[in-house]
Amino acid sequence: MKILVFLALLGLHSAAGVTHSLKYFYTGSSQVPNFPEFVTVGLVDDVQMIHYDSNTKKAEPKQDWMDTFSADNPQYLAGQTEGLKGTQPVFKGNIETLKQRFNQTGGVHVYQNMYGCEWDDETGEVNGFHQFGYDGEDFIVFDLKTLTWIAPKQQAVITKHKWDKDKAFNDYWSNYHSEICVDWLKKYVNYGRSSLMRTELPSTHSLLQKTPSSPVSCFATGFYPDRVMMFWRKDGVELHEDVERGEILPNHDGSFQMSVKLDVSSIAPEDWRKYECVFQLSGVKDDIIINLDEIRKPGFPLGAVIGGVVVLLLLVVGIVGFFLWKKNKKGKEGFKLASTSDTSSDNSQQQIPKA
């Protein structure tokens, strides 16, 4: 079974417009050590803004601007909390149902729901996503074009037939993804604009190499937003061979980090000066460039930087705090959920059905 920590990854958007996203991740688990049986995390533009788990039994804002939003909407957190309390036993029951279908007994099991929407603030284009997973693999997916459910697993066919018959249920989700979710996303972006639309250059941009024969990793951290490009080039020409591009990962403070590796085993020492790592942040005119030969200079703080990377990676694991199955299709990294009432919360937890 694969249980993966969620790592958000988005490509470089056009400078003319920004694609905003609202995503919710629901995770129900059984016998996972030191992890709540039920966790919900909400993110706006891949920044965590609300959290609920079965230990605290309380929806809590995770950004200053969400504190303001909650103060302006007094029933919001109470609505979130009550709805999620009601959803928690549904997830627990669905785990037991799926254990029977998969002929399982004890052990670690995880049932998840990912749903939400993306909105381009220039073109107005909207995309929605909604699916469920079990034990690290897709279980059932909602097709927004046909308003029917797709069952990748034979064990999900029963669920598909049950949910396809509920027209009101499917019509609700069609309306949610095309309208309700986007309305709430716009509200959140409006409150968090000063934070979500800020631009921050990397606090660290360094070269890392474990041994003289290891690949050289160009590492940047502390930048925001995650609309970046980072690559190696030789004599001004971007390289594609012998290059391994890493994912954009979240830091504990809401900023991001990224690395791109270069295999230097076939590069002659005298040619190192021809190679450079380039960091480009959307909306910022000037590139940040570091020459490969910098790593060969005396006093380069290699050990300190590598130690910093380890700390940062540990922080990434610590702040995410929920599981997500691996996504294989581009554009389906995020999913979310919302409600019909502007006075309570944006989550329609009563719409989470039994499998």
PDB file of C-alpha atoms in Angstrom, residues 23 38 52 163 207 210 241:
ATOM      1  CA  LYS A  23      -8.673  22.573  -2.423  1.00  0.00           C
ATOM      2  CA  PHE A  38     -10.075  11.887  10.476  1.00  0.00           C
ATOM      3  CA  TYR A  52      -9.814  20.031  11.398  1.00  0.00           C
ATOM      4  CA  TRP A 163     -24.190   7.202  -6.758  1.00  0.00           C
ATOM      5  CA  LEU A 207      24.616  24.705  -4.879  1.00  0.00           C
ATOM      6  CA  LYS A 210      27.350  15.383  -1.322  1.00  0.00           C
ATOM      7  CA  GLU A 241      20.081  16.086 -20.785  1.00  0.00           C
TER       8      GLU A 241
END
